[in-house]
Tab-separated table of C-alpha atoms in Angstrom:
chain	number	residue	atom	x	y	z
H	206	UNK	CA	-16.730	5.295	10.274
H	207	UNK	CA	-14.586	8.010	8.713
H	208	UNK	CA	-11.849	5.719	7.714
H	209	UNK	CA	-8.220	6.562	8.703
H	210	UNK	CA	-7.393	10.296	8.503
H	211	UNK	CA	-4.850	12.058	7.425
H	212	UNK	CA	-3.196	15.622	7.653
H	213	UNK	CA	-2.366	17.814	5.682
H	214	UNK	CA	-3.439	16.052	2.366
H	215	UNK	CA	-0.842	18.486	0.629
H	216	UNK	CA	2.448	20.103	2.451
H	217	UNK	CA	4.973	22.172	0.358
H	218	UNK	CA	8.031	22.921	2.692
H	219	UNK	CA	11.793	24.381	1.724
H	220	UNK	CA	14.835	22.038	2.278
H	221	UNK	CA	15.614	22.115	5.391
H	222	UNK	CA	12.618	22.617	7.531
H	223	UNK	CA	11.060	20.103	9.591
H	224	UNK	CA	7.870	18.483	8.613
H	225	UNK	CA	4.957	16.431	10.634
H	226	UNK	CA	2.382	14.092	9.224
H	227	UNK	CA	-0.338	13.683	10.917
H	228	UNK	CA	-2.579	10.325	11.179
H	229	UNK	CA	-5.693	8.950	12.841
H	230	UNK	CA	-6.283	5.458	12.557
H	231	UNK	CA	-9.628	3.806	12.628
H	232	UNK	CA	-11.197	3.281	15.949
H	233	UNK	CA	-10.454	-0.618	17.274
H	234	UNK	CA	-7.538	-1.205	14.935
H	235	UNK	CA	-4.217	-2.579	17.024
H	236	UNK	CA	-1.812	-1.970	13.963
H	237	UNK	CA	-0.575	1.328	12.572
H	238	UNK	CA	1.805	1.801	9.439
H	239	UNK	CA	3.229	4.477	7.465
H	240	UNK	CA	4.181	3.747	3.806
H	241	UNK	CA	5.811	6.334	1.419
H	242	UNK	CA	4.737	6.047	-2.294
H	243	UNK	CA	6.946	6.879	-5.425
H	244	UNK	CA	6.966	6.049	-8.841
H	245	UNK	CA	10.680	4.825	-8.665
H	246	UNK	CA	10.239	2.585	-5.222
H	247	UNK	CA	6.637	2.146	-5.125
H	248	UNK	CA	5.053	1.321	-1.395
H	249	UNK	CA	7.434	1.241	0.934
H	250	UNK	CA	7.074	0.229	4.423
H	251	UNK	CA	8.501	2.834	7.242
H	252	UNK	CA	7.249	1.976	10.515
H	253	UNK	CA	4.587	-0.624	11.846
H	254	UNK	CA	3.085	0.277	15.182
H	255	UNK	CA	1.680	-2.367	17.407
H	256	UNK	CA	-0.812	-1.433	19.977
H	257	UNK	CA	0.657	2.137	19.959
H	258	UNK	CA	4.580	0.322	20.227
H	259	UNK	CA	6.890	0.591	17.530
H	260	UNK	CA	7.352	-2.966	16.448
H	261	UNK	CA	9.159	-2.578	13.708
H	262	UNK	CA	11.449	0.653	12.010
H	263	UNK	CA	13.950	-0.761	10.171
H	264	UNK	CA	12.250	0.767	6.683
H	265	UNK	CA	12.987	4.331	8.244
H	266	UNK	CA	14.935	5.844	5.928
H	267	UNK	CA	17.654	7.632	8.105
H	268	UNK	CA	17.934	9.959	11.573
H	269	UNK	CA	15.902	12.372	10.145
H	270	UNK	CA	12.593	10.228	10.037
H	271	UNK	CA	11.052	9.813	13.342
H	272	UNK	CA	7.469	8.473	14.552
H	273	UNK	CA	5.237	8.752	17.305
H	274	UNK	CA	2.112	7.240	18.665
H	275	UNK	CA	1.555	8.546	21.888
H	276	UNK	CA	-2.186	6.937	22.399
H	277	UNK	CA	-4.568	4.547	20.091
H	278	UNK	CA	-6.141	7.359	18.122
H	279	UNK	CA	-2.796	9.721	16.900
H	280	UNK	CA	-0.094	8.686	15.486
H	281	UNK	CA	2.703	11.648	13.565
H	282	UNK	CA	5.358	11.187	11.503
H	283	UNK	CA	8.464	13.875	11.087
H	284	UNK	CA	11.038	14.743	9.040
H	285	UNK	CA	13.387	16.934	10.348
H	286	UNK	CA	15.505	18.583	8.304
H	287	UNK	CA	13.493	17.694	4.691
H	288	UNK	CA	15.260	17.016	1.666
H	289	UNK	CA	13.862	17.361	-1.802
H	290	UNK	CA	14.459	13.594	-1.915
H	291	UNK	CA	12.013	12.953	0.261
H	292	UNK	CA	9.487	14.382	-1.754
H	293	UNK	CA	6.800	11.270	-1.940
H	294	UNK	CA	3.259	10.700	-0.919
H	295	UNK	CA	2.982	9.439	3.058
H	296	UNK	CA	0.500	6.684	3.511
H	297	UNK	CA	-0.579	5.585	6.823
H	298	UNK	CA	-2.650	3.084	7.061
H	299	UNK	CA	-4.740	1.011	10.096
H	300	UNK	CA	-5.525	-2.521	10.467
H	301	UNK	CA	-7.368	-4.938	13.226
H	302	UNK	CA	-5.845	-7.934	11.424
H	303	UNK	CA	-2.918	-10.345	13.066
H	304	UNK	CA	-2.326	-11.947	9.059
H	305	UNK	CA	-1.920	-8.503	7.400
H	306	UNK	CA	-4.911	-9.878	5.437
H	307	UNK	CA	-6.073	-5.930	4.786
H	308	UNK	CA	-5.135	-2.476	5.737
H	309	UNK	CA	-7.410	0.306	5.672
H	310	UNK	CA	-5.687	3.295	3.802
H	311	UNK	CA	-5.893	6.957	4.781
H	312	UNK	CA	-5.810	9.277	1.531
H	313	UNK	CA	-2.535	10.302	1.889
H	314	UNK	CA	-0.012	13.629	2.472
H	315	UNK	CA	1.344	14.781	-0.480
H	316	UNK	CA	4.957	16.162	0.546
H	317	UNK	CA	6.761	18.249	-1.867
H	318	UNK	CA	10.126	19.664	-0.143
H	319	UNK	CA	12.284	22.215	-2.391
F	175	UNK	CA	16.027	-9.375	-7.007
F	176	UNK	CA	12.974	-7.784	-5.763
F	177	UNK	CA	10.553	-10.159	-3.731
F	178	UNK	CA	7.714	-8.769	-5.970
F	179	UNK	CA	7.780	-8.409	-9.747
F	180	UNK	CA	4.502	-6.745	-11.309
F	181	UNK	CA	5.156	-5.180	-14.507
F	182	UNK	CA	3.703	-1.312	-14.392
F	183	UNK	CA	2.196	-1.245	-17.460
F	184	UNK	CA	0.201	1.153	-18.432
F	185	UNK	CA	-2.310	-1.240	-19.959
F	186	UNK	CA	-5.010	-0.163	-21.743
F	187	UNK	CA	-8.369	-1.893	-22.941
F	188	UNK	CA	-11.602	-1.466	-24.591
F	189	UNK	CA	-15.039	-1.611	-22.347
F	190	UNK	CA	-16.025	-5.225	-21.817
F	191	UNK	CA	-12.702	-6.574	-21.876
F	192	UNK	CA	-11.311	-9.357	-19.905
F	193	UNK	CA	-8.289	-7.742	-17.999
F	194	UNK	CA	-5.273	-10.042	-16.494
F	195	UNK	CA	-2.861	-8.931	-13.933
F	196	UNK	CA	-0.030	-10.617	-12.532
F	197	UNK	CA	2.852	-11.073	-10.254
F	198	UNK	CA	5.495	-13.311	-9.313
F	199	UNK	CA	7.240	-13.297	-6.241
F	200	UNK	CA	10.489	-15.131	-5.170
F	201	UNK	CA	9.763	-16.411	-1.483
F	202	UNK	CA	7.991	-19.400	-1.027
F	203	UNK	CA	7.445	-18.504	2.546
F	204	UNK	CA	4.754	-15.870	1.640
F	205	UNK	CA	1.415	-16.490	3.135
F	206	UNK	CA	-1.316	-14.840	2.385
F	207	UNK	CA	-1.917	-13.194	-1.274
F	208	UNK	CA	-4.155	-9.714	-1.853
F	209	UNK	CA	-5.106	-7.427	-4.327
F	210	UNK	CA	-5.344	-3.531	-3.774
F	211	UNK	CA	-6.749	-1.089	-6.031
F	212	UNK	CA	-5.757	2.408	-5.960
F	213	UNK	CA	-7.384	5.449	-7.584
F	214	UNK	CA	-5.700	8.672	-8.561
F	215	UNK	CA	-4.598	10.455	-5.375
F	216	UNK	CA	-5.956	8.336	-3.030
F	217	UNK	CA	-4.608	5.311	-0.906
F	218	UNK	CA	-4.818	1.757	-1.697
F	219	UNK	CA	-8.070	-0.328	-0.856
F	220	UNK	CA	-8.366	-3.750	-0.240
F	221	UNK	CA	-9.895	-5.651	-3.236
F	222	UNK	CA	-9.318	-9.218	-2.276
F	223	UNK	CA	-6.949	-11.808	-0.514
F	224	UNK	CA	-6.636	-15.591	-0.290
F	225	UNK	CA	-4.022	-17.845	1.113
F	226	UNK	CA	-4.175	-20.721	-1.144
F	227	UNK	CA	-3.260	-22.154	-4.240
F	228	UNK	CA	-6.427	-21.941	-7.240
F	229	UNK	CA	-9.172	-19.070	-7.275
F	230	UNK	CA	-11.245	-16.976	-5.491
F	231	UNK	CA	-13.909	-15.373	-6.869
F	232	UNK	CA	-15.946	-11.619	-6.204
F	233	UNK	CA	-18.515	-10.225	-8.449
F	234	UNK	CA	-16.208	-9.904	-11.828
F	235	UNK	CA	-13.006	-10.406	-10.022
F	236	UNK	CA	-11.250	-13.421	-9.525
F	237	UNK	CA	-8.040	-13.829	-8.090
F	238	UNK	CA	-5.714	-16.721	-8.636
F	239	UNK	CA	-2.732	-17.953	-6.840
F	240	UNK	CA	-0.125	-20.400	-8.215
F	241	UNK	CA	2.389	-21.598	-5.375
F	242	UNK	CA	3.757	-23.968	-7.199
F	243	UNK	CA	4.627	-21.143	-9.746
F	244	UNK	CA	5.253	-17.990	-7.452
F	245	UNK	CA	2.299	-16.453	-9.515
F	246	UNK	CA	-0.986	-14.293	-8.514
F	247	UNK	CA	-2.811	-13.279	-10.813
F	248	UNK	CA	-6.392	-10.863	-11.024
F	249	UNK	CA	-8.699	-11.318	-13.361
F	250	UNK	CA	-11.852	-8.579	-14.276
F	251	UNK	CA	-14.406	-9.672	-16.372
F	252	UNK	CA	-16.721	-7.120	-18.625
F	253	UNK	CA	-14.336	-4.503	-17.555
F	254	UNK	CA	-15.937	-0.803	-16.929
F	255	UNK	CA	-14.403	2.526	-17.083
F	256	UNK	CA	-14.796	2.367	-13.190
F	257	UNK	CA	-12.264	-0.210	-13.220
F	258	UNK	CA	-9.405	2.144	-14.422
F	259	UNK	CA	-7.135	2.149	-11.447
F	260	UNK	CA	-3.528	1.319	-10.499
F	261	UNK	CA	-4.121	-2.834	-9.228
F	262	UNK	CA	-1.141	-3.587	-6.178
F	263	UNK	CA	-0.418	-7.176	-5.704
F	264	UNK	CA	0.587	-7.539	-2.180
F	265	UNK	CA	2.168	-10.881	-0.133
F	266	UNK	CA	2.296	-11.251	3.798
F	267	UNK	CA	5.136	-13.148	5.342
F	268	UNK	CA	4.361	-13.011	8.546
F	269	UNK	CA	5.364	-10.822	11.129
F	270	UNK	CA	3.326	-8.280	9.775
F	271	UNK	CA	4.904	-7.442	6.909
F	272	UNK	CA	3.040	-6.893	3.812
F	273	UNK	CA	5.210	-6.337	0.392
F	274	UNK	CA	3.915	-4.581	-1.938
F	275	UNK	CA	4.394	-5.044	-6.234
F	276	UNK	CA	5.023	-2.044	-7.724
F	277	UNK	CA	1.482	-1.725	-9.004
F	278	UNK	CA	-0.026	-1.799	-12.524
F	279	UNK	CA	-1.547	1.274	-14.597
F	280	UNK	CA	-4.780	0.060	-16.126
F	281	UNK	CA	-6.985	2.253	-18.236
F	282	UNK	CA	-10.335	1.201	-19.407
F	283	UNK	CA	-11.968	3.208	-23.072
F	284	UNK	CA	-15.437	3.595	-22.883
């Protein structure tokens, strides 16, 4: 198993342009998340995704954060336009597990937006 | 107050060292109690959970959970330079929502 998968690992973009995170879960698993990472906030939850519906957005930032999962293996996550305060580190992460007893982790994108 | 307190740390501590990390948390409806560690530039992975009060134990981790006390801890014994990581406390309440601490810096000298 390849774990969950992420694209790109790294994205550099200028203010203003619209940005898309890409994520492949882990064949099997019903639950989908994307997290952003900083040093100031920590993990923060963004979406959860149950059986490719969004269950739960209310730790989406603001209009310009939207996500998709149009089928069990793809989900993407967009920023449109980027601000340099959404520079962070996008986790998304998979899990078979009704107790959120354990997500699997992709490796991360690494957004830096100037 | 944040649901989650873990202090960041950086800790640091000889080779063979017994390490302790802790949280406290502020809602007693919290269900389920897990560790995560997380390397440099990669995601989080799932070290251990439990869902009651006293200790579980893994190889040289054991975890320990205090409801009484709002308080998880993780202990490592004979630490190894391996070990040097960023350790996440995390709590489920339900509903799928895992909260996360804010994770603690631990560095291990060989």
């Amino acid at each position: 198993d390849a774990g969950v998968i992420q694209s790109p690992r790294h994205e550099v973009t200028e203010m203003g342009q619209e940005v898309t995170l890409r994520c492949k879960p882990i064949s099997g698993h019903n639950s989908l998340f994307w997290y952003r990472q900083t040093m100031m906030r920590g993990l923060e939850l963004l979406i959860y995704f149950n059986n490719n519906v969004p269950i739960d957005d209310s730790g989406m930032p603001e209009d310009r954060f939207s996500a998709k999962m149009p089928n069990a293996s793809f989900s993407t996550l967009k920023i449109q336009p980027s601000e340099p305060r959404d520079s962070a580190v996008y986790f998304c992460a998979s899990s078979n597990s009704d107790r959120g007893t354990g997500y699997t982790f992709g490796s991360g994108t690494r957004l830096t937006v100037v | 107050q944040k649901e989650v307190e873990q202090d960041p740390g950086p800790l640091s501590v000889p080779e063979g060292a017994i390490v302790s990390l802790n949280c406290t948390y502020s809602n007693s409806a919290f269900q389920y109690f897990m560790w995560y560690r997380q390397y440099s530039r990669k995601g989080p992975e799932l070290l251990m959970y439990t869902y009651s009060s006293g200790n579980k134990e893994d190889g040289r981790f054991t975890a320990q959970v205090d409801k009484s006390s709002k308080y998880i801890s993780l202990f490592i014994r004979d630490s190894q330079p391996s070990d040097s990581a960023t350790y996440l406390c995390a709590l489920y309440t339900g509903g799928f929502k895992t909260i996360f601490g804010a994770g603690t810096r631990l560095f291990v000298k060989a």
